[in-house]
Coordinates of N, CA and C and ligand atoms in Angstrom, one line a residue:
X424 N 91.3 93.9 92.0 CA 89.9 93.6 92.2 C 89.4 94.1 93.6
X425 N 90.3 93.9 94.3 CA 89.9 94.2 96.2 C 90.6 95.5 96.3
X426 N 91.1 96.4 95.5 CA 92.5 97.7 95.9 C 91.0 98.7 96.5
X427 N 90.0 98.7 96.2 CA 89.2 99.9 97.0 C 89.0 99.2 98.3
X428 N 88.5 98.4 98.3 CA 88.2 97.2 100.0 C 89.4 97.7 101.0
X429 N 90.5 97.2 100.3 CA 92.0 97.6 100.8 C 92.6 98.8 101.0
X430 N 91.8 100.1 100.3 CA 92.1 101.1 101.0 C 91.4 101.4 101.8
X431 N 90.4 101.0 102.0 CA 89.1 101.4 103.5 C 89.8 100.7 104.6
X432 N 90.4 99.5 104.3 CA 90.7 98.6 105.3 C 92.2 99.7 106.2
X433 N 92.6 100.3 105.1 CA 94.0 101.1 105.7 C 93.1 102.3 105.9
X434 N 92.3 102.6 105.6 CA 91.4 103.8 106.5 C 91.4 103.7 107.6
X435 N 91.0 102.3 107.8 CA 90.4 101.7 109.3 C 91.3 101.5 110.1
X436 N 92.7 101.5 110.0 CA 94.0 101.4 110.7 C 94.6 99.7 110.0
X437 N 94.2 99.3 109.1 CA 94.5 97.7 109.0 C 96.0 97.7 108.3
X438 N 96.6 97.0 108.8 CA 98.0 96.6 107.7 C 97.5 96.0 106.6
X439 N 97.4 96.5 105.3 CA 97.2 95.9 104.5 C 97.7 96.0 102.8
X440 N 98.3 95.0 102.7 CA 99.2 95.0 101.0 C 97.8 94.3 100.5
X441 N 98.2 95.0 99.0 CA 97.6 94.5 97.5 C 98.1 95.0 96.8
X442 N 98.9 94.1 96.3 CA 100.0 94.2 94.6 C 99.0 93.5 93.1
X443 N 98.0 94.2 92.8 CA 97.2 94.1 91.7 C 98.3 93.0 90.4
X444 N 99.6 93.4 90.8 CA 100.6 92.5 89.6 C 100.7 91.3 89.6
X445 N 100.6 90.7 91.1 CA 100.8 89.4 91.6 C 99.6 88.6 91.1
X446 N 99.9 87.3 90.7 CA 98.6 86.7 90.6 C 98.4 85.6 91.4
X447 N 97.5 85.1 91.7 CA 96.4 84.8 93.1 C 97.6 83.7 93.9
X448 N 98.0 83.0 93.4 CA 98.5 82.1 93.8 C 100.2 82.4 94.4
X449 N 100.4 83.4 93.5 CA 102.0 84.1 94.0 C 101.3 85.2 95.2
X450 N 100.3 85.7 95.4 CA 99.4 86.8 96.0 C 99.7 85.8 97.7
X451 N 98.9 84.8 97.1 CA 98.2 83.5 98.8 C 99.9 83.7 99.5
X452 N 101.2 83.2 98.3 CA 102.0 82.5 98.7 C 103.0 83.9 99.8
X453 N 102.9 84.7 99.0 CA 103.4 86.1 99.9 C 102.8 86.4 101.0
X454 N 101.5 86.3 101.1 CA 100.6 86.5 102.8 C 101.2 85.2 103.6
X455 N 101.2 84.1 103.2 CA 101.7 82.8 104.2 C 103.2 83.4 104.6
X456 N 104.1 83.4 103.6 CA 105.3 83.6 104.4 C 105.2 85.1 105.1
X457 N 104.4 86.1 104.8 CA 104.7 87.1 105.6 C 103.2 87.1 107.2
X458 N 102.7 85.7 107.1 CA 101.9 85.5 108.1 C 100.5 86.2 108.2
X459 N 100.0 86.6 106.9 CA 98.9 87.6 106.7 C 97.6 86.8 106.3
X460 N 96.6 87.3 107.0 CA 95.2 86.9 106.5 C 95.3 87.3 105.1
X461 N 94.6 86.2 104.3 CA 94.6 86.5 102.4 C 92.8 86.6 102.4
X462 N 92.6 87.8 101.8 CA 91.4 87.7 101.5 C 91.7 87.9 99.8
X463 N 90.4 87.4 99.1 CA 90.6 86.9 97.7 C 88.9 87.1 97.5
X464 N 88.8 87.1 96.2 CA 87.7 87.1 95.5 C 87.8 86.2 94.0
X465 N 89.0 85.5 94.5 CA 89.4 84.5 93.3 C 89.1 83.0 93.3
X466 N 87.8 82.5 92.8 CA 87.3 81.4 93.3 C 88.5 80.3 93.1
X467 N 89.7 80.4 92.5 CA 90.2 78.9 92.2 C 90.8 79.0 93.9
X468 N 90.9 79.8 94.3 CA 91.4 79.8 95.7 C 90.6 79.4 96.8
X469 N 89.3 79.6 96.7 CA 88.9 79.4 97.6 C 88.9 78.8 98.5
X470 N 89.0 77.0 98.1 CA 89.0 75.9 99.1 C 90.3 75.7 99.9
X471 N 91.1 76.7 99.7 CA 92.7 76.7 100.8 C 92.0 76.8 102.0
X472 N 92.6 76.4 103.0 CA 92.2 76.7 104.5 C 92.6 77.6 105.1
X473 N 93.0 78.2 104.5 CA 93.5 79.2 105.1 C 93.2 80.9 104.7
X474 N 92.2 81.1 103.2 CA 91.9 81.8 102.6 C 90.5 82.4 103.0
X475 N 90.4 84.0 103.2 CA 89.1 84.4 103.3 C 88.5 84.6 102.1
X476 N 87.9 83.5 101.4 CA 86.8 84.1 100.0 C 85.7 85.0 100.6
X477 N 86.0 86.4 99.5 CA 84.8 87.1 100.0 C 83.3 87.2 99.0
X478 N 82.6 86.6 99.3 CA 81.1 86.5 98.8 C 81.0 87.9 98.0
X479 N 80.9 88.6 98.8 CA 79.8 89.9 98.1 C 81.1 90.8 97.1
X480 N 80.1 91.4 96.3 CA 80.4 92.2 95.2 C 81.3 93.6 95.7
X481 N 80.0 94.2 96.9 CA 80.2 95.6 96.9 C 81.0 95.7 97.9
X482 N 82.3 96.9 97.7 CA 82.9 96.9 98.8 C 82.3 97.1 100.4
X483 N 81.5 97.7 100.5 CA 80.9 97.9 101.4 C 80.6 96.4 102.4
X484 N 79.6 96.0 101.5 CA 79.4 94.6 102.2 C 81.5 93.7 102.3
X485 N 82.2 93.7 101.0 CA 83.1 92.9 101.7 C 84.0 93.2 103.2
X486 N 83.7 95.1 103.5 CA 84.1 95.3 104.3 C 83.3 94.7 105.7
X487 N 82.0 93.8 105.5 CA 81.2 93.7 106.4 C 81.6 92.5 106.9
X488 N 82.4 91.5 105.5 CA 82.5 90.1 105.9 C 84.1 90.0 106.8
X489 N 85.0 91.3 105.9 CA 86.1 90.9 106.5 C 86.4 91.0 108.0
X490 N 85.2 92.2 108.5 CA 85.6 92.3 110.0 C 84.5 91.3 110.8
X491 N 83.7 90.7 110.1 CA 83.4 89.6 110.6 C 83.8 88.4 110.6
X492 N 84.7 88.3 110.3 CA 86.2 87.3 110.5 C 87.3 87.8 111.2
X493 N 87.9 89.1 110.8 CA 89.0 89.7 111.5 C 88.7 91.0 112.6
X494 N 87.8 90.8 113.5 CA 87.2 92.2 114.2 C 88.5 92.9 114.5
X495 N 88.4 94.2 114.5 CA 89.4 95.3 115.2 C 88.5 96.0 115.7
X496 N 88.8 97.2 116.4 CA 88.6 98.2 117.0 C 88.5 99.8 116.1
X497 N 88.1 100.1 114.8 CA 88.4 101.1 114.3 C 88.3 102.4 115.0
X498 N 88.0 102.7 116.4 CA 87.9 103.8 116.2 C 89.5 104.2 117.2
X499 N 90.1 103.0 117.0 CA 91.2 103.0 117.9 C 92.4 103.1 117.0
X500 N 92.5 102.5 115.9 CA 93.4 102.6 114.9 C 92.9 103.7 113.6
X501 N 91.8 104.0 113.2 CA 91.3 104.7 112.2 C 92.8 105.6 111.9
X502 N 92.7 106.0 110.4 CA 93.1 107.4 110.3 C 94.7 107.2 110.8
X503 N 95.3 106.2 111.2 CA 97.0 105.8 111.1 C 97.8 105.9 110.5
X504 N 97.1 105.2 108.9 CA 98.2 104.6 108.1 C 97.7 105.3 106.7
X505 N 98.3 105.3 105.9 CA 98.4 105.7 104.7 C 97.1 104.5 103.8
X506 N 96.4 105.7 103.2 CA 95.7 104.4 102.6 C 95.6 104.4 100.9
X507 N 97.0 104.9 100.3 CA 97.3 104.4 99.2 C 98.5 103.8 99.3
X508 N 99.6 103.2 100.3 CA 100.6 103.1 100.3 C 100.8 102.0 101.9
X509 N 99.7 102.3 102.5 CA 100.0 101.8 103.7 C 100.8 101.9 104.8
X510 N 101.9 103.2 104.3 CA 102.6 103.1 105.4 C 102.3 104.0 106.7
X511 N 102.5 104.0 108.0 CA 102.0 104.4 109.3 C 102.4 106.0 109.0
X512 N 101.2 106.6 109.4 CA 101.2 107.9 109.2 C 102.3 108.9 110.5
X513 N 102.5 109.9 110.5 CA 103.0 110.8 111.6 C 102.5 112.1 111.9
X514 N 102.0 112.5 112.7 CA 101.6 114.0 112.9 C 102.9 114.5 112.6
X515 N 102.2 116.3 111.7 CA 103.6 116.7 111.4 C 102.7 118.5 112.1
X516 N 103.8 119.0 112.5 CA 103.5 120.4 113.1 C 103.1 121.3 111.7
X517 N 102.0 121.9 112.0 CA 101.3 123.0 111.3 C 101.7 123.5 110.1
X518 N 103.2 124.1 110.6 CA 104.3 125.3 109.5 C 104.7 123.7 108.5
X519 N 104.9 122.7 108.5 CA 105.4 121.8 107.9 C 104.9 121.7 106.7
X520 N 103.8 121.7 106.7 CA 102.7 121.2 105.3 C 102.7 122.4 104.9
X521 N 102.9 123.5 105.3 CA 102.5 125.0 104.4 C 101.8 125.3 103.7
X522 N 102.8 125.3 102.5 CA 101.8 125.4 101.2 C 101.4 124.1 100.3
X523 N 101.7 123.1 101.3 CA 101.3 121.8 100.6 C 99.9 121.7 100.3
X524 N 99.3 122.1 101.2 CA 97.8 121.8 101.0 C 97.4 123.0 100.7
X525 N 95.9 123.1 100.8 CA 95.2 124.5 100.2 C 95.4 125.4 101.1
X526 N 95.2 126.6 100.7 CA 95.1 127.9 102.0 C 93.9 127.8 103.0
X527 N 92.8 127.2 102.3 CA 91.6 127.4 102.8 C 91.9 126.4 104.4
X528 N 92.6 124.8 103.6 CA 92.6 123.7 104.3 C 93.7 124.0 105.7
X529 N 94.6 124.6 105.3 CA 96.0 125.4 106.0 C 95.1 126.1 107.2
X530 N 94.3 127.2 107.0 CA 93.7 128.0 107.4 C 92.8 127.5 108.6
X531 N 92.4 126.5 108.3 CA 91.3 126.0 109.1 C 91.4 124.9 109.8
X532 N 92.1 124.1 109.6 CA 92.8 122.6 110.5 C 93.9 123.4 111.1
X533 N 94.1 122.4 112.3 CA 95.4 122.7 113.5 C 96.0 120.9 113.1
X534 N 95.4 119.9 112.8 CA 96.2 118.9 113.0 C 96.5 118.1 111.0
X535 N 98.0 117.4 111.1 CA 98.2 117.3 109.9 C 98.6 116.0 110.6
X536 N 98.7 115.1 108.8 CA 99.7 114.1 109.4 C 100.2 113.3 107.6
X537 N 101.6 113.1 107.8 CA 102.4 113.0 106.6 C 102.5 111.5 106.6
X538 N 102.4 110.9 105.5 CA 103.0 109.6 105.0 C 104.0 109.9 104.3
X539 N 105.4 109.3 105.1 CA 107.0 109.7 104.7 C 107.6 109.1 103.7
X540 N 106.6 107.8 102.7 CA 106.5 107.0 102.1 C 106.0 107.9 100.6
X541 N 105.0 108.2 100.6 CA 104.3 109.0 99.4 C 104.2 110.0 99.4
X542 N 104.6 110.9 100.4 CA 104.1 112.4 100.7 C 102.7 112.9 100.8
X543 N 101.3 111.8 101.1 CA 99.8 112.7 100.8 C 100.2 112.7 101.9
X544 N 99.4 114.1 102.1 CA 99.2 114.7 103.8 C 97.8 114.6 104.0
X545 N 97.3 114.2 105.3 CA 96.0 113.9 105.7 C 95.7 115.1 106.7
X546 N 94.9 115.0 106.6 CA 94.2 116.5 107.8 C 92.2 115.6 108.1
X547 N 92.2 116.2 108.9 CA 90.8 115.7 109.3 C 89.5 116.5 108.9
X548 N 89.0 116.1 107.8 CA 88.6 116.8 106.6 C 86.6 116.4 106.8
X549 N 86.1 116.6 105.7 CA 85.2 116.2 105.8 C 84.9 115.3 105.6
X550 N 85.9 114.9 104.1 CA 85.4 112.8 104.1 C 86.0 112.1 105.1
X551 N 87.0 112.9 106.0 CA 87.0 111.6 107.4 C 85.8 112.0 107.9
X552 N 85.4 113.0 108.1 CA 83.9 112.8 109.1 C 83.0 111.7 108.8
X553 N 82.6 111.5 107.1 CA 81.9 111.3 106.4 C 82.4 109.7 106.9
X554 N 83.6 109.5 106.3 CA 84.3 108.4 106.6 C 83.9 107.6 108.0
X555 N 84.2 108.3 109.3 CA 83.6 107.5 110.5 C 82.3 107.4 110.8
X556 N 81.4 108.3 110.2 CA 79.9 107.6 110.2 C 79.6 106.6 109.5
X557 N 80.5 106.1 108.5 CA 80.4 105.3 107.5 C 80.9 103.8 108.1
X558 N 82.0 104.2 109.3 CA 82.5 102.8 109.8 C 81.2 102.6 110.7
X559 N 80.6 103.5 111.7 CA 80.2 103.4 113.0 C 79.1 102.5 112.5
X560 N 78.1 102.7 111.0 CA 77.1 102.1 110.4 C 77.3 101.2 110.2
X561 N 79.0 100.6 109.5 CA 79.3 99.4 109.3 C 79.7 98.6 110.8
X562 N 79.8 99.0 111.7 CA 80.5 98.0 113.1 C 79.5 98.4 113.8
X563 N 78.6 97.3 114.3 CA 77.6 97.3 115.6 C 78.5 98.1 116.7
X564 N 77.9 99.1 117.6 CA 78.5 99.5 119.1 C 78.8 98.1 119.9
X565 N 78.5 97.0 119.6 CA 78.7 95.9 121.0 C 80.0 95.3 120.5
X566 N 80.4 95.6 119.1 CA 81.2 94.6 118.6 C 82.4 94.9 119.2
X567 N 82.6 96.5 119.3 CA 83.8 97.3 119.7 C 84.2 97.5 121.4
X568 N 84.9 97.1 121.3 CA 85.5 97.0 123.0 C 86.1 98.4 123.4
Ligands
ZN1245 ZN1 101.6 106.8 101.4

């Protein structure tokens, strides 16, 4: 229900698991022992004290509520971590990716970076551009240190 929220959130640089298999209550009990903010859209949960129920529908807005409870810094973490898998990205040198990506994409970026976990390769493309006008809209300039 939240796996698109959750991938913007790892756009944004956020550590963040969502196992769609778990259900809500084996979901809460895995963020406690691994010490994780649980955000939910699952009203039987809501009244835990320790759960962020998120109100709104659209991802957009829930990315609005979550960092107005959890503020970060996105333009400090952005573009890190892997945002189907989560794991912490690495620059990889140029010749590495080769023919992994397009010619066009090869051709015209200098910077790559590999998740050693799934193998997508990220490059700084147009939907990241697209992508950081879309955070800077969502996070006031005062909020960010
Ligand atoms: Zn990955």
């Amino acid at each position: 229900m939240l796996q698109r929220l959750a991938r913007w959130l790892r756009l944004l640089g956020a550590d963040v698991t969502c196992d769609p298999e778990l259900g809500g209550a084996e979901a809460l009990h895995r963020a406690r022992l691994e010490g994780r903010p649980f955000l939910t859209r699952d009203k039987r949960l809501r009244t835990a004290p320790d759960v962020l129920y998120l109100q709104a529908q659209l991802f957009r807005d829930q990315l609005r509520e979550v960092l107005a409870h959890h503020p970060f810094d996105p333009q400090r973490f952005a573009f890190s971590r892997c945002s189907r898998c989560n794991t912490l990205l690495h620059e990889v040198p140029r010749d590495v990716v080769g023919r992994r990506v397009p010619p066009f994409v090869y051709a015209t970026h200098d910077r790559f970076a590999l998740c050693e976990h799934c193998h997508r390769i990220y490059w700084d493309a147009t939907h990241l551009s697209r992508a950081r006008a879309e955070f800077a809209a969502l996070i006031p300039a005062q909020s960010v240190s």
